[in-house]
Amino acid sequence: MNATPAPKLPPVSVIMPVLNEERHLRGAVRAILAQEYAGEMEVVIALGPSKDRTDEIAAELVREDPRVHTVPNPTGRTPAALNAAIKASRHPVVVRVDGHGMLSPDYIATAVRLLDETGAQNVGGVMHAEGENDWERAVAAAMTSKIGVGNAAFHTGGRAGPAETVYLGVFRREALEQQGGYNEEFIRAQDWELNFRIREAGGGIWFSPELRVSYRPRPSVRALAKQYKDYGRWRHVVARYHSGSINLRYLAPPTAVCVIAAGVVVGAAVTPLGFVVPAGYLAAIAAGSVPAGRGLSFGARLRIPVALATMHMSWGWGFLTSPKSLAKRVIASRR
């Protein structure tokens, strides 16, 4: 008897929002083109107004491989880039990859299998942070520890199963079209917001530790602080836009900012006992950095408490200072 032929794999579109990515773009695209996937594939890079050699590198990639295409994203905003790339792409499975993300060799093949097995509208996995120097390795350790990001499976790993959101995502095109793509008013948190709408419409979001994307952390304290301030700022917009979408994990950083600030004020103006609160926080992150830094150099281990405090305080401050006008603008845009 003749063996039953293997089912034909669906063609895949990989979309990439790119801005100032000269450092990592070539490596990220090479990791895509080298995927162990037998189906047809295209890569659509949405180019923002970069100030480095990103456009030049993208043009070289287009000349080198006919599967690579570019589209303009004059706004420079990530959700606008994603929507432009989705519109310019043509295949039924849409894979989001950032310009500094490195896919594991079987990422697309595994994701397509999981879409079929689970019936989910979007599948994703672990955001595996990796650094290239002591500071970046410290941030990577903080971003993959529970003391740094709580129980977020796409940061820390965990069992496969339904999830609120996943890192990046591999979508059925029909789900993206049904939702009208990404909400372009969300400069940050656009993934969480889109996945919330998919879930509200009855679609499934599936997390699997089989899926793994290497991620390069921000290269400085200032850049990390801005990143996490923006995360907190826009997560509050999501909470205001989608009533009932907040949970205790998201309230922990702003609560910590308020309690620590109160402790400092009390310690300075009333009694030194107030300083017990910030001192206790510092002791907690110092203790938590010990297991997080296992196997790292001494220099990286020393920097983990700085990374943790930067992430917590910046996220919390961004959440607390997020203006209601942002949410009002988002609401008005969807009307």
PDB file of N, CA and C in Angstrom, residues 133-145 147-148 221 224 281-282 284-312:
ATOM      1  N   ASN A 133      25.815  41.763  27.371  1.00  0.00           N
ATOM      2  CA  ASN A 133      26.782  42.296  28.330  1.00  0.00           C
ATOM      3  C   ASN A 133      26.179  42.157  29.726  1.00  0.00           C
ATOM      4  N   ASP A 134      26.911  42.588  30.764  1.00  0.00           N
ATOM      5  CA  ASP A 134      26.444  42.382  32.137  1.00  0.00           C
ATOM      6  C   ASP A 134      25.098  43.047  32.407  1.00  0.00           C
ATOM      7  N   TRP A 135      24.907  44.287  31.924  1.00  0.00           N
ATOM      8  CA  TRP A 135      23.632  44.973  32.163  1.00  0.00           C
ATOM      9  C   TRP A 135      22.489  44.237  31.475  1.00  0.00           C
ATOM     10  N   GLU A 136      22.637  43.897  30.208  1.00  0.00           N
ATOM     11  CA  GLU A 136      21.564  43.224  29.478  1.00  0.00           C
ATOM     12  C   GLU A 136      21.270  41.850  30.073  1.00  0.00           C
ATOM     13  N   ARG A 137      22.309  41.154  30.540  1.00  0.00           N
ATOM     14  CA  ARG A 137      22.069  39.853  31.178  1.00  0.00           C
ATOM     15  C   ARG A 137      21.336  40.015  32.510  1.00  0.00           C
ATOM     16  N   ALA A 138      21.613  41.121  33.222  1.00  0.00           N
ATOM     17  CA  ALA A 138      20.889  41.396  34.460  1.00  0.00           C
ATOM     18  C   ALA A 138      19.412  41.659  34.170  1.00  0.00           C
ATOM     19  N   VAL A 139      19.134  42.463  33.137  1.00  0.00           N
ATOM     20  CA  VAL A 139      17.753  42.749  32.753  1.00  0.00           C
ATOM     21  C   VAL A 139      17.053  41.458  32.315  1.00  0.00           C
ATOM     22  N   ALA A 140      17.757  40.633  31.561  1.00  0.00           N
ATOM     23  CA  ALA A 140      17.176  39.358  31.111  1.00  0.00           C
ATOM     24  C   ALA A 140      16.794  38.495  32.305  1.00  0.00           C
ATOM     25  N   ALA A 141      17.668  38.444  33.313  1.00  0.00           N
ATOM     26  CA  ALA A 141      17.362  37.658  34.512  1.00  0.00           C
ATOM     27  C   ALA A 141      16.149  38.224  35.235  1.00  0.00           C
ATOM     28  N   ALA A 142      16.073  39.554  35.331  1.00  0.00           N
ATOM     29  CA  ALA A 142      14.930  40.192  35.988  1.00  0.00           C
ATOM     30  C   ALA A 142      13.638  39.923  35.229  1.00  0.00           C
ATOM     31  N   MET A 143      13.711  39.963  33.902  1.00  0.00           N
ATOM     32  CA  MET A 143      12.518  39.788  33.073  1.00  0.00           C
ATOM     33  C   MET A 143      12.023  38.355  33.018  1.00  0.00           C
ATOM     34  N   THR A 144      12.833  37.414  33.444  1.00  0.00           N
ATOM     35  CA  THR A 144      12.416  36.009  33.423  1.00  0.00           C
ATOM     36  C   THR A 144      12.236  35.452  34.834  1.00  0.00           C
ATOM     37  N   SER A 145      12.174  36.340  35.831  1.00  0.00           N
ATOM     38  CA  SER A 145      11.978  35.911  37.219  1.00  0.00           C
ATOM     39  C   SER A 145      10.607  36.336  37.712  1.00  0.00           C
ATOM     40  N   ILE A 147       9.867  37.465  40.643  1.00  0.00           N
ATOM     41  CA  ILE A 147       9.940  38.705  41.404  1.00  0.00           C
ATOM     42  C   ILE A 147       9.973  39.910  40.469  1.00  0.00           C
ATOM     43  N   GLY A 148      10.385  39.683  39.226  1.00  0.00           N
ATOM     44  CA  GLY A 148      10.435  40.773  38.262  1.00  0.00           C
ATOM     45  C   GLY A 148       9.119  41.013  37.560  1.00  0.00           C
ATOM     46  N   VAL A 221      19.806  51.785  31.700  1.00  0.00           N
ATOM     47  CA  VAL A 221      18.792  52.012  32.725  1.00  0.00           C
ATOM     48  C   VAL A 221      17.721  52.971  32.192  1.00  0.00           C
ATOM     49  N   LEU A 224      15.443  51.220  29.701  1.00  0.00           N
ATOM     50  CA  LEU A 224      14.566  50.266  30.382  1.00  0.00           C
ATOM     51  C   LEU A 224      13.460  51.002  31.134  1.00  0.00           C
ATOM     52  N   TYR A 281      11.590  46.832  50.923  1.00  0.00           N
ATOM     53  CA  TYR A 281      11.512  46.580  49.477  1.00  0.00           C
ATOM     54  C   TYR A 281      12.899  46.291  48.901  1.00  0.00           C
ATOM     55  N   LEU A 282      13.876  47.112  49.275  1.00  0.00           N
ATOM     56  CA  LEU A 282      15.237  46.901  48.775  1.00  0.00           C
ATOM     57  C   LEU A 282      15.786  45.555  49.215  1.00  0.00           C
ATOM     58  N   ALA A 284      13.998  42.937  49.821  1.00  0.00           N
ATOM     59  CA  ALA A 284      13.269  41.892  49.087  1.00  0.00           C
ATOM     60  C   ALA A 284      13.828  41.697  47.686  1.00  0.00           C
ATOM     61  N   ILE A 285      14.113  42.797  46.981  1.00  0.00           N
ATOM     62  CA  ILE A 285      14.630  42.621  45.619  1.00  0.00           C
ATOM     63  C   ILE A 285      16.084  42.133  45.646  1.00  0.00           C
ATOM     64  N   ALA A 286      16.819  42.509  46.692  1.00  0.00           N
ATOM     65  CA  ALA A 286      18.185  41.991  46.813  1.00  0.00           C
ATOM     66  C   ALA A 286      18.162  40.480  47.034  1.00  0.00           C
ATOM     67  N   ALA A 287      17.240  40.023  47.891  1.00  0.00           N
ATOM     68  CA  ALA A 287      17.121  38.581  48.140  1.00  0.00           C
ATOM     69  C   ALA A 287      16.614  37.864  46.893  1.00  0.00           C
ATOM     70  N   GLY A 288      15.642  38.466  46.196  1.00  0.00           N
ATOM     71  CA  GLY A 288      15.088  37.844  45.007  1.00  0.00           C
ATOM     72  C   GLY A 288      16.059  37.768  43.854  1.00  0.00           C
ATOM     73  N   SER A 289      17.047  38.674  43.849  1.00  0.00           N
ATOM     74  CA  SER A 289      18.028  38.668  42.766  1.00  0.00           C
ATOM     75  C   SER A 289      19.026  37.530  42.878  1.00  0.00           C
ATOM     76  N   VAL A 290      19.126  36.922  44.061  1.00  0.00           N
ATOM     77  CA  VAL A 290      20.097  35.829  44.244  1.00  0.00           C
ATOM     78  C   VAL A 290      19.743  34.624  43.379  1.00  0.00           C
ATOM     79  N   PRO A 291      18.512  34.070  43.501  1.00  0.00           N
ATOM     80  CA  PRO A 291      18.180  32.956  42.603  1.00  0.00           C
ATOM     81  C   PRO A 291      18.076  33.385  41.142  1.00  0.00           C
ATOM     82  N   ALA A 292      17.638  34.616  40.893  1.00  0.00           N
ATOM     83  CA  ALA A 292      17.509  35.094  39.512  1.00  0.00           C
ATOM     84  C   ALA A 292      18.864  35.170  38.822  1.00  0.00           C
ATOM     85  N   GLY A 293      19.926  35.454  39.601  1.00  0.00           N
ATOM     86  CA  GLY A 293      21.251  35.629  39.012  1.00  0.00           C
ATOM     87  C   GLY A 293      22.126  34.398  39.020  1.00  0.00           C
ATOM     88  N   ARG A 294      21.546  33.271  39.344  1.00  0.00           N
ATOM     89  CA  ARG A 294      22.333  32.032  39.411  1.00  0.00           C
ATOM     90  C   ARG A 294      22.993  31.740  38.059  1.00  0.00           C
ATOM     91  N   GLY A 295      24.298  31.529  38.100  1.00  0.00           N
ATOM     92  CA  GLY A 295      25.041  31.202  36.881  1.00  0.00           C
ATOM     93  C   GLY A 295      25.582  32.404  36.132  1.00  0.00           C
ATOM     94  N   LEU A 296      25.238  33.619  36.569  1.00  0.00           N
ATOM     95  CA  LEU A 296      25.715  34.816  35.888  1.00  0.00           C
ATOM     96  C   LEU A 296      27.021  35.314  36.512  1.00  0.00           C
ATOM     97  N   SER A 297      27.683  36.224  35.821  1.00  0.00           N
ATOM     98  CA  SER A 297      28.912  36.831  36.338  1.00  0.00           C
ATOM     99  C   SER A 297      28.590  37.714  37.538  1.00  0.00           C
ATOM    100  N   PHE A 298      29.602  38.033  38.318  1.00  0.00           N
ATOM    101  CA  PHE A 298      29.409  38.870  39.493  1.00  0.00           C
ATOM    102  C   PHE A 298      28.863  40.240  39.091  1.00  0.00           C
ATOM    103  N   GLY A 299      29.383  40.800  38.003  1.00  0.00           N
ATOM    104  CA  GLY A 299      28.917  42.106  37.540  1.00  0.00           C
ATOM    105  C   GLY A 299      27.452  42.092  37.167  1.00  0.00           C
ATOM    106  N   ALA A 300      26.986  41.047  36.512  1.00  0.00           N
ATOM    107  CA  ALA A 300      25.575  40.938  36.148  1.00  0.00           C
ATOM    108  C   ALA A 300      24.705  40.777  37.384  1.00  0.00           C
ATOM    109  N   ARG A 301      25.156  39.967  38.348  1.00  0.00           N
ATOM    110  CA  ARG A 301      24.371  39.752  39.570  1.00  0.00           C
ATOM    111  C   ARG A 301      24.195  41.055  40.343  1.00  0.00           C
ATOM    112  N   LEU A 302      25.244  41.886  40.383  1.00  0.00           N
ATOM    113  CA  LEU A 302      25.155  43.170  41.080  1.00  0.00           C
ATOM    114  C   LEU A 302      24.104  44.089  40.463  1.00  0.00           C
ATOM    115  N   ARG A 303      23.887  43.960  39.177  1.00  0.00           N
ATOM    116  CA  ARG A 303      22.985  44.868  38.469  1.00  0.00           C
ATOM    117  C   ARG A 303      21.518  44.416  38.500  1.00  0.00           C
ATOM    118  N   ILE A 304      21.245  43.185  38.912  1.00  0.00           N
ATOM    119  CA  ILE A 304      19.861  42.690  38.896  1.00  0.00           C
ATOM    120  C   ILE A 304      18.943  43.515  39.800  1.00  0.00           C
ATOM    121  N   PRO A 305      19.327  43.859  41.049  1.00  0.00           N
ATOM    122  CA  PRO A 305      18.420  44.703  41.859  1.00  0.00           C
ATOM    123  C   PRO A 305      18.114  46.044  41.204  1.00  0.00           C
ATOM    124  N   VAL A 306      19.091  46.630  40.510  1.00  0.00           N
ATOM    125  CA  VAL A 306      18.842  47.891  39.800  1.00  0.00           C
ATOM    126  C   VAL A 306      17.805  47.678  38.702  1.00  0.00           C
ATOM    127  N   ALA A 307      17.951  46.585  37.957  1.00  0.00           N
ATOM    128  CA  ALA A 307      16.988  46.282  36.896  1.00  0.00           C
ATOM    129  C   ALA A 307      15.595  46.050  37.470  1.00  0.00           C
ATOM    130  N   LEU A 308      15.504  45.304  38.569  1.00  0.00           N
ATOM    131  CA  LEU A 308      14.207  45.023  39.183  1.00  0.00           C
ATOM    132  C   LEU A 308      13.531  46.305  39.659  1.00  0.00           C
ATOM    133  N   ALA A 309      14.277  47.141  40.369  1.00  0.00           N
ATOM    134  CA  ALA A 309      13.702  48.383  40.886  1.00  0.00           C
ATOM    135  C   ALA A 309      13.272  49.296  39.731  1.00  0.00           C
ATOM    136  N   THR A 310      14.079  49.356  38.673  1.00  0.00           N
ATOM    137  CA  THR A 310      13.733  50.180  37.513  1.00  0.00           C
ATOM    138  C   THR A 310      12.427  49.701  36.885  1.00  0.00           C
ATOM    139  N   MET A 311      12.293  48.396  36.695  1.00  0.00           N
ATOM    140  CA  MET A 311      11.089  47.836  36.093  1.00  0.00           C
ATOM    141  C   MET A 311       9.862  48.110  36.962  1.00  0.00           C
ATOM    142  N   HIS A 312       9.952  47.793  38.266  1.00  0.00           N
ATOM    143  CA  HIS A 312       8.807  47.956  39.164  1.00  0.00           C
ATOM    144  C   HIS A 312       8.366  49.413  39.272  1.00  0.00           C
TER     145      HIS A 312
END
